[in-house]
Coordinates of C-alpha atoms and ligand atoms in Angstrom, one line a residue:
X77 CA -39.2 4.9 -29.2
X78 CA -37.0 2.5 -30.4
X79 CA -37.0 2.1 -34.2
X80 CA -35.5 -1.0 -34.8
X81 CA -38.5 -2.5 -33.2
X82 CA -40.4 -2.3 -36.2
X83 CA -38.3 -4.4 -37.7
X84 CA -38.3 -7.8 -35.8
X85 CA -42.5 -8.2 -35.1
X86 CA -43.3 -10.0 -31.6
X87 CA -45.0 -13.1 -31.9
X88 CA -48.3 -11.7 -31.7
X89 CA -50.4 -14.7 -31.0
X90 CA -48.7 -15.5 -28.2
X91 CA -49.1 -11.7 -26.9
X92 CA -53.1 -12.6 -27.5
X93 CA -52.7 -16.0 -25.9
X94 CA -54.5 -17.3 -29.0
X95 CA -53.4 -20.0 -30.7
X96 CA -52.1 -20.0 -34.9
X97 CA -55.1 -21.4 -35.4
X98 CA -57.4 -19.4 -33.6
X99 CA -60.3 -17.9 -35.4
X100 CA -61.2 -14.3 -36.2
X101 CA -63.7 -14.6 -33.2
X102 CA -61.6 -16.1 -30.7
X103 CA -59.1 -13.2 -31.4
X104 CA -61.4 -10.8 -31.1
X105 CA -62.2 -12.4 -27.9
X106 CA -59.2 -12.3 -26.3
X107 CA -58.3 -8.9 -27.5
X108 CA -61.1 -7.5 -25.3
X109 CA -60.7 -9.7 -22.6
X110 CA -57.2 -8.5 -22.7
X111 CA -57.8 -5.0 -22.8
X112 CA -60.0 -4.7 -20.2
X113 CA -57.9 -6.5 -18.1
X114 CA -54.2 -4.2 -19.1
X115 CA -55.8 -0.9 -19.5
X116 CA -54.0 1.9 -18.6
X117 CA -57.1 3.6 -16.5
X118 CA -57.1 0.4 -14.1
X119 CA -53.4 0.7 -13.4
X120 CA -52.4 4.2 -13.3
X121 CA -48.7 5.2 -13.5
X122 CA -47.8 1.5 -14.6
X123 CA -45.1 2.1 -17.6
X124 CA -45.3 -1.8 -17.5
X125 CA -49.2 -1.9 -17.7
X126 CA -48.6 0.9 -20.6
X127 CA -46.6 -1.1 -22.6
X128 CA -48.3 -4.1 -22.5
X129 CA -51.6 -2.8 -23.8
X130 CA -49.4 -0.8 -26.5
X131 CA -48.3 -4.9 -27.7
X132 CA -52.2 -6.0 -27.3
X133 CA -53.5 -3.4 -29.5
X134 CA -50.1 -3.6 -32.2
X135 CA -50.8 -7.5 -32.0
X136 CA -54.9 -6.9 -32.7
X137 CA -54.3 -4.2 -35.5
X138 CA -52.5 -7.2 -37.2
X139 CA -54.1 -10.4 -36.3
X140 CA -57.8 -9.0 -36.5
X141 CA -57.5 -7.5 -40.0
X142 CA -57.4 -11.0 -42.5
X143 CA -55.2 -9.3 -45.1
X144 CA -52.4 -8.2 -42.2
X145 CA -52.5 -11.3 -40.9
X146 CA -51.9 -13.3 -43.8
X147 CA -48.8 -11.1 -44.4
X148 CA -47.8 -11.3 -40.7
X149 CA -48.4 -15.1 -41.1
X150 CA -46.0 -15.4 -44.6
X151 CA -43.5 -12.9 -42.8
X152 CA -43.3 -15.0 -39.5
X153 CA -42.2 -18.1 -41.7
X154 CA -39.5 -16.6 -42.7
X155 CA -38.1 -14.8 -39.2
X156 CA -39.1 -18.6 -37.9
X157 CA -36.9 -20.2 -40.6
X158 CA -34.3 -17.7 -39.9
X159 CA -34.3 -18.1 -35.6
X160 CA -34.5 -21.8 -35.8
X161 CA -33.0 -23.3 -38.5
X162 CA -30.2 -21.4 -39.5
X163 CA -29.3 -20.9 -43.2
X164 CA -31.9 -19.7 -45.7
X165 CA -33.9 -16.8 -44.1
X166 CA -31.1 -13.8 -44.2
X167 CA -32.4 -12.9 -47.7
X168 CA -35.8 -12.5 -46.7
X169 CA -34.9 -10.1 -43.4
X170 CA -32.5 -7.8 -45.5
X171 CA -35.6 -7.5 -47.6
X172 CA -37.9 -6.5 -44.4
X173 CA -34.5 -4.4 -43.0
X174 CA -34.6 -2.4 -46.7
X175 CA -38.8 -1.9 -46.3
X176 CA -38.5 -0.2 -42.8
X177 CA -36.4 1.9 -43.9
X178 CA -34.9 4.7 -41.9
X179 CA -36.9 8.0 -41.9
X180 CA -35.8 9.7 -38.5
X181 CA -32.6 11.4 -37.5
X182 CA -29.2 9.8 -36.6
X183 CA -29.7 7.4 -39.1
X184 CA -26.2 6.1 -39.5
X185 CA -26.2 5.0 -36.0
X186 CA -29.4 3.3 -36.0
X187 CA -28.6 1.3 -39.0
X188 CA -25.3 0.4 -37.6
X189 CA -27.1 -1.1 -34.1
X190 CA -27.6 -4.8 -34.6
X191 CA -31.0 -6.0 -34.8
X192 CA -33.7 -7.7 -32.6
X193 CA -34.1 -10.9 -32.0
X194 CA -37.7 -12.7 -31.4
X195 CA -38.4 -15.6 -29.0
X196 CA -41.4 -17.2 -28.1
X197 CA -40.2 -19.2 -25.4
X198 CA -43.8 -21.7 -24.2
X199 CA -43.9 -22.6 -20.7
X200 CA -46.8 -24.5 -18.5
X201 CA -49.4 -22.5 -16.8
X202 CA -47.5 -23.5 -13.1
X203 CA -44.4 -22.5 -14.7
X204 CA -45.7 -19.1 -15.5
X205 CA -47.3 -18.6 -12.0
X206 CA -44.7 -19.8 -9.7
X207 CA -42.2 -18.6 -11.2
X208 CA -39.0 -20.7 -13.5
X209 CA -36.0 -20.5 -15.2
X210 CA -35.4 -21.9 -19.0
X211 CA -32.8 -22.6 -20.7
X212 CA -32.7 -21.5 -24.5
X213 CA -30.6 -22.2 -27.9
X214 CA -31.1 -21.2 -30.8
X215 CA -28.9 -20.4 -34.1
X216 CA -28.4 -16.8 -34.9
X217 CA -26.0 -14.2 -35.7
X218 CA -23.5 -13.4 -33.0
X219 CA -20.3 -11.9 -33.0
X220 CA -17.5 -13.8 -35.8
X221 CA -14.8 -15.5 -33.4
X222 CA -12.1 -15.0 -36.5
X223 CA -12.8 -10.7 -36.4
X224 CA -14.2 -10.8 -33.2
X225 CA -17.0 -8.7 -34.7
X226 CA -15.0 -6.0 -36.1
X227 CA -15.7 -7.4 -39.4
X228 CA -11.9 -6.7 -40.4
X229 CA -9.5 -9.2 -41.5
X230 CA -6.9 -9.5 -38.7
X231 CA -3.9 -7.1 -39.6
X232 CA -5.9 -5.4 -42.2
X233 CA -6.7 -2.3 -42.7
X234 CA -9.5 -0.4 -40.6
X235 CA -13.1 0.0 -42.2
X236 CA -12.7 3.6 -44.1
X237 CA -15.2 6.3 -45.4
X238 CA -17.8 5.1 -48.0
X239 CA -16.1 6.9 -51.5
X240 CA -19.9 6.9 -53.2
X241 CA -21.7 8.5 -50.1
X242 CA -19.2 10.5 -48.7
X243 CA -20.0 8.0 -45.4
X244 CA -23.6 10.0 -45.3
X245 CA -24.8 6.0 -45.9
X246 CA -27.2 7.7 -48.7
X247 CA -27.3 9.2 -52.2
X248 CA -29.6 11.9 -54.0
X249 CA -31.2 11.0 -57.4
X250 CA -31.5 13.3 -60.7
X251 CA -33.9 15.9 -60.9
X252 CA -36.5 18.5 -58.8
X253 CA -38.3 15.7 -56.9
X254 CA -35.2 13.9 -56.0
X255 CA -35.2 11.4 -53.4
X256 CA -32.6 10.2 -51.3
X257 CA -32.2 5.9 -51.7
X258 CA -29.8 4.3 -49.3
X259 CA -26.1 3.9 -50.8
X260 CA -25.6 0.8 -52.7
X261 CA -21.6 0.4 -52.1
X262 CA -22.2 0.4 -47.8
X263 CA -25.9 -0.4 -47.6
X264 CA -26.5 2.9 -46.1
X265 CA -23.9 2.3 -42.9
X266 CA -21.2 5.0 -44.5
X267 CA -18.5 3.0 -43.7
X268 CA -17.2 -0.3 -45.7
X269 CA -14.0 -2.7 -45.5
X270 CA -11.2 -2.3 -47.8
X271 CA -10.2 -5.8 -46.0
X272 CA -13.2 -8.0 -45.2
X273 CA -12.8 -10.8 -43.1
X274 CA -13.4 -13.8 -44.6
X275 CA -15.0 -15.9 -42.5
X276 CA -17.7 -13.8 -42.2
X277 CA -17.4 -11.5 -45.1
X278 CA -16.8 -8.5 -43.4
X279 CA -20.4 -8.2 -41.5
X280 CA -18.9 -9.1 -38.1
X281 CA -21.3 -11.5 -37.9
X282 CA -21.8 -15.3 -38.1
X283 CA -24.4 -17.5 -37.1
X284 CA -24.0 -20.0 -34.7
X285 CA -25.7 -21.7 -31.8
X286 CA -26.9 -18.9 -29.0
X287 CA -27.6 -20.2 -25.7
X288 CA -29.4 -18.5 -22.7
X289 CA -31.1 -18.2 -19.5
X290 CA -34.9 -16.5 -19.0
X291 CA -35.7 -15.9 -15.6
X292 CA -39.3 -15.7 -15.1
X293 CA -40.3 -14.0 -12.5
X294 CA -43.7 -15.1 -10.3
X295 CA -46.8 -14.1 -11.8
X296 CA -45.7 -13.8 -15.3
X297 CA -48.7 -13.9 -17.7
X298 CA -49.0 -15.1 -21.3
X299 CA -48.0 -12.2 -23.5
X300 CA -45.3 -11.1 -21.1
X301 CA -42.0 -10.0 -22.5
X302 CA -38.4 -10.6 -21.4
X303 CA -35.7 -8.3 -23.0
X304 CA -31.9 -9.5 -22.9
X305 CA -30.0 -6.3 -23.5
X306 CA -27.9 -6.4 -26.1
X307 CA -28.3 -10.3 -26.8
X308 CA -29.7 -9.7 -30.5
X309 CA -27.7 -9.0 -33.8
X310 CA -24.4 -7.8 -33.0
X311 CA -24.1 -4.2 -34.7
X312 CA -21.7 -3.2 -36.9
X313 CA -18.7 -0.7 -37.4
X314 CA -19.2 -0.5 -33.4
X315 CA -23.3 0.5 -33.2
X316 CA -24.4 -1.3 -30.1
X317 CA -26.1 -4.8 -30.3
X318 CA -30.0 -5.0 -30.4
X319 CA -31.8 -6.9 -27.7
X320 CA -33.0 -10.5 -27.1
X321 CA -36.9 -10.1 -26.5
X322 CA -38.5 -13.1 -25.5
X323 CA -42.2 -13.5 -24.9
X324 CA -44.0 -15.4 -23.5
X325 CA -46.4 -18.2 -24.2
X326 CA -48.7 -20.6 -21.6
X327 CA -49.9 -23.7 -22.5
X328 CA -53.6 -23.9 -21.4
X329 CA -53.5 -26.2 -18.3
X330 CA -56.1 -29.3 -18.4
X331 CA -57.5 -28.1 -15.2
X332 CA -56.8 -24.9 -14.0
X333 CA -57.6 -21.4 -15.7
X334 CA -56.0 -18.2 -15.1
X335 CA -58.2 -15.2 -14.0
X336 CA -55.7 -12.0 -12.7
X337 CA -54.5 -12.9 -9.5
X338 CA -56.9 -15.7 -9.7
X339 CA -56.8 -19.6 -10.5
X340 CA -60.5 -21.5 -11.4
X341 CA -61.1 -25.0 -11.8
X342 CA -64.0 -27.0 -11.5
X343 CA -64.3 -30.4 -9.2
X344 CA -66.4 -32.5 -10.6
X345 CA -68.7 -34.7 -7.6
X346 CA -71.1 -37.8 -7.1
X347 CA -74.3 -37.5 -5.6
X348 CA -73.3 -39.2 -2.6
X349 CA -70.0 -37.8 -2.6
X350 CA -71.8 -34.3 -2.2
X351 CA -74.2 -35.4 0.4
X352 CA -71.5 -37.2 2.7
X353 CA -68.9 -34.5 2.3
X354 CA -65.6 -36.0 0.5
X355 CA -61.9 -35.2 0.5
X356 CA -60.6 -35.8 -3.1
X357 CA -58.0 -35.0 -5.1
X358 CA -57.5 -30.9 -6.6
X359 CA -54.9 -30.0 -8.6
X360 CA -52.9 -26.5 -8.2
X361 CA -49.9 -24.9 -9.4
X362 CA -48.2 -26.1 -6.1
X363 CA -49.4 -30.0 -7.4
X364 CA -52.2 -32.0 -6.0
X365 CA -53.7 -31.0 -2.6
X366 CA -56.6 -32.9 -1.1
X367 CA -60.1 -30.7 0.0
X368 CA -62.4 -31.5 2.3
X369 CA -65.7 -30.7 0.5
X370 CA -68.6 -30.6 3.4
X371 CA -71.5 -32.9 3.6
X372 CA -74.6 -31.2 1.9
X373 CA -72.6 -29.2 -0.7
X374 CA -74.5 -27.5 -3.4
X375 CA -73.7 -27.9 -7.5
X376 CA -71.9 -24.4 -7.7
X377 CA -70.7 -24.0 -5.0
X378 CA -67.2 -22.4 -4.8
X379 CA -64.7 -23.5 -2.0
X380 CA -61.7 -20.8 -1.9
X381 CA -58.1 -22.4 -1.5
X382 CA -55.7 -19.5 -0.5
X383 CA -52.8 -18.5 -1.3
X384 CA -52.9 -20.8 -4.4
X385 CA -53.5 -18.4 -6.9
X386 CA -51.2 -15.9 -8.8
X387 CA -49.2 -13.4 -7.0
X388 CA -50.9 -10.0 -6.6
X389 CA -50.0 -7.3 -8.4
X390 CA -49.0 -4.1 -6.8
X391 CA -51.8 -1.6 -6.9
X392 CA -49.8 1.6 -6.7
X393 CA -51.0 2.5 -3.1
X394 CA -47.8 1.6 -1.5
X395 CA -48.4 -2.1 -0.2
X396 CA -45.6 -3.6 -2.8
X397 CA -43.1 -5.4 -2.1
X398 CA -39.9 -6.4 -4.1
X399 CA -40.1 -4.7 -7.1
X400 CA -43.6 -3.4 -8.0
X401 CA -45.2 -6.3 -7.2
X402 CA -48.0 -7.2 -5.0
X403 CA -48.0 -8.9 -1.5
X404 CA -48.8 -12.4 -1.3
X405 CA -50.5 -14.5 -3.8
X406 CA -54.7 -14.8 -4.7
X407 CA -56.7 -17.9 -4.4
X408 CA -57.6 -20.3 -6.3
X409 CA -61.6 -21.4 -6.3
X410 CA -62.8 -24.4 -6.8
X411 CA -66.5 -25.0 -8.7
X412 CA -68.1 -27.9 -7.2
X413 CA -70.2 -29.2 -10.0
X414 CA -72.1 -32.5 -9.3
X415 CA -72.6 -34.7 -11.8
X416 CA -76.0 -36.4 -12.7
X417 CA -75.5 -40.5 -13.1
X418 CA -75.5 -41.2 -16.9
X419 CA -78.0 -44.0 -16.7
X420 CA -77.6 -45.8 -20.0
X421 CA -74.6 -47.8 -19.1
X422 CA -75.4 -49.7 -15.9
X423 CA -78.6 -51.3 -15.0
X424 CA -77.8 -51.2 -11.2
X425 CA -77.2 -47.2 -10.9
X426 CA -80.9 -46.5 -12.0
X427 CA -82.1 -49.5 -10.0
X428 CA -80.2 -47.3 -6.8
X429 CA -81.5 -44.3 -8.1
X430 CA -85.1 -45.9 -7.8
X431 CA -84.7 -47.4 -4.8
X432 CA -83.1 -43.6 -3.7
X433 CA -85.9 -41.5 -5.0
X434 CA -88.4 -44.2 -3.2
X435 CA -86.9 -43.5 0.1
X436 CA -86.4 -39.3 -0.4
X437 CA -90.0 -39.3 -1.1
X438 CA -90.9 -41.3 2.1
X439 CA -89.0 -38.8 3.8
X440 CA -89.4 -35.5 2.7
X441 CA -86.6 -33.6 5.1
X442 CA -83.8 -35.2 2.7
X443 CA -84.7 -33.2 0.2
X444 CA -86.5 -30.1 1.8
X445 CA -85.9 -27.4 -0.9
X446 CA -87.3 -29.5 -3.9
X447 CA -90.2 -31.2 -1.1
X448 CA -91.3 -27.6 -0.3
X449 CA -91.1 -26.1 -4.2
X450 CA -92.9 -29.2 -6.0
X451 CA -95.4 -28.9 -2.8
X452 CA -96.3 -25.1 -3.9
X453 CA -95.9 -26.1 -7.3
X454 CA -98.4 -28.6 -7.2
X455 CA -101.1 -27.0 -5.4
X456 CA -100.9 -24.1 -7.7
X457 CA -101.4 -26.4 -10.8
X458 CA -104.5 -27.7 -8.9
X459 CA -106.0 -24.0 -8.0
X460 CA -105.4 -22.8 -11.1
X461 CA -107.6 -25.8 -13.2
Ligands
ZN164 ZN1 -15.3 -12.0 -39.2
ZN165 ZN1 -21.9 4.7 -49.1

């Protein structure tokens, strides 16, 4: 388990696919829409599938508890201050740093590896499905070009042995109950600079404009993380760097809705449009495609466009292709819903819907299911008194 983790927390609204403003029962909502659809027991031997539902159920414990999510919410200001804007945040993330403080072994090292870095990079729904590439920037700590991250002033003298610590990076208090506190001189890393460099006071670090490339791959949900190795905080005294881990956030599309391997929509019809049959206008991820919709179609009615869903996910029985994922792509199915004429508006649509409902009831095969129901109907009202 990585520790450093804990520090950097993902953006866990975008792992529900909620937005900030979501309420407790929306959250809750998507947390159990989510975990029935990423647990483990559906997708055996899936370390991605594992780790996913791990983030669901971390982001839940936060955001579905008031109290935690107020703190997540004040803490998230500050990382967002700090990712974004530049100056003015490093105080507050020492502080967090300090709070998670180190309680397993190797703790030098640890402390030494540079942080995390969080990105919630927000892409469109076709975006996400087909697949993209973004380009990123952001301001945060890299390497310092004047010390080129050693932290050392150039021609001065190497970092030595912390004198108060003995380079242990800790110190033991008075008394029985003693506890050991993290070494003020180094801040617990052991070693410090007899000859800082200036420009970036001997952390190795400075912030400046970071600029990447996230490949998505095809299918990529909302929640979905991306991890840059070693893109995050540089370390220091030579620890390794942390990681860049980006996740990922879809825009709800105005149309389309994502179900699995699935894309929904509803196509909205005319009377006469549904008893002539129409071809009209549906959007997908793919853009606009026109459907024939048959003459007689029923409100409800689902017409099945394939191959213009999401691509399928691997199942574990051996029909993947590529890496882990599924063959070919799911469908997307399209609601045909029609719509009853609003009447208010214009005088002549009800005077057509007279003159319609005159001629249905002259002849009764052009409406056979509701001639046949009101016919029963009817003589059962009449039996019955
Ligand atoms: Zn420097
Ligand atoms: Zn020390």
């Amino acid at each position: 388990m990585n520790h450093d983790r804990a520090m950097a927390t993902d953006d866990y609204y975008a792992v529900l696919g909620v937005d900030r403003r979501a309420g407790p029962d929306e959250i809750k909502k998507a947390f159990r829409s989510l975990t029935k659809q990423w647990h483990p027991d559906r997708h055996p031997d899936d370390l991605e599938v594992a780790e996913r539902y791990r983030r669901i159920n971390e982001a839940y414990n936060t955001l579905g508890d008031a109290a935690a999510r107020a703190r997540y919410d004040m803490t998230q200001r500050l990382e967002g201050i700090e990712l974004r804007r530049g100056s003015g945040g490093q105080g507050a993330r020492d502080l967090l740093g300090q709070v998670f403080g180190d309680v397993f072994g190797t703790r030098r090292e640890r402390r030494r590896r540079g942080r995390d870095l969080r990105y919630t990079l927000t892409v469109s729904l076709p975006d996400a499905v087909r697949g993209s590439s973004h380009d990123i920037e952001f301001e945060a700590p890299g390497p310092c070009d004047a010390c080129r991250g050693t932290g050392t002033r150039p021609g001065g003298q190497p970092p030595q042995t912390c004198s108060l610590c003995g380079g242990k990076g800790e110190v033991k208090g008075e008394g029985l109950l003693a506890r050991r506190s993290p070494c003020g001189r180094c801040s617990g890393l052991g070693l410090v600079q007899p000859d800082p460099c200036q420009a970036c006071r001997g952390r190795g670090t400075r912030r400046h404009l970071r600029a990447f490339v996230v490949n998505l791959p095809p299918g990529t949900e909302a929640g979905a993380e991306r991890v840059l190795t070693g893109e995050g905080e540089p370390g220091r005294f030579g620890g390794t760097a942390g990681d860049l881990r980006v996740t990922v956030n879809v825009t709800p599309h105005p149309w389309l809705r994502r179900e699995g391997d699935e894309l929904l929509c509803e196509l909205w019809l005319s009377v006469s449009e549904a008893a002539a049959g129409a071809k009209v206008p549906v959007p997908t991820v793919d853009g606009m495609v026109h459907v024939d919709v048959p003459p007689g179609v029923r409100s409800g009615t689902k017409l099945r466009l394939r191959g213009k869903g999401a691509p399928k996910r691997g199942n574990g029985r051996g029909n993947e292709r590529g890496n882990g994922r599924g063959s070919g792509r799911g469908d997307q199915l399209v609601t045909v819903v029609v719509e009853t004429p609003v009447l208010g508006g214009a005088p002549h649509v009800a005077e057509a819907l007279r003159r319609l409902e005159e001629a249905c009831a002259v002849a009764p095969g052009s409406l056979p299911r509701r001639h046949a129901q009101r016919a029963a109907f009817e003589g059962e009202r009449s039996s019955e008194s």
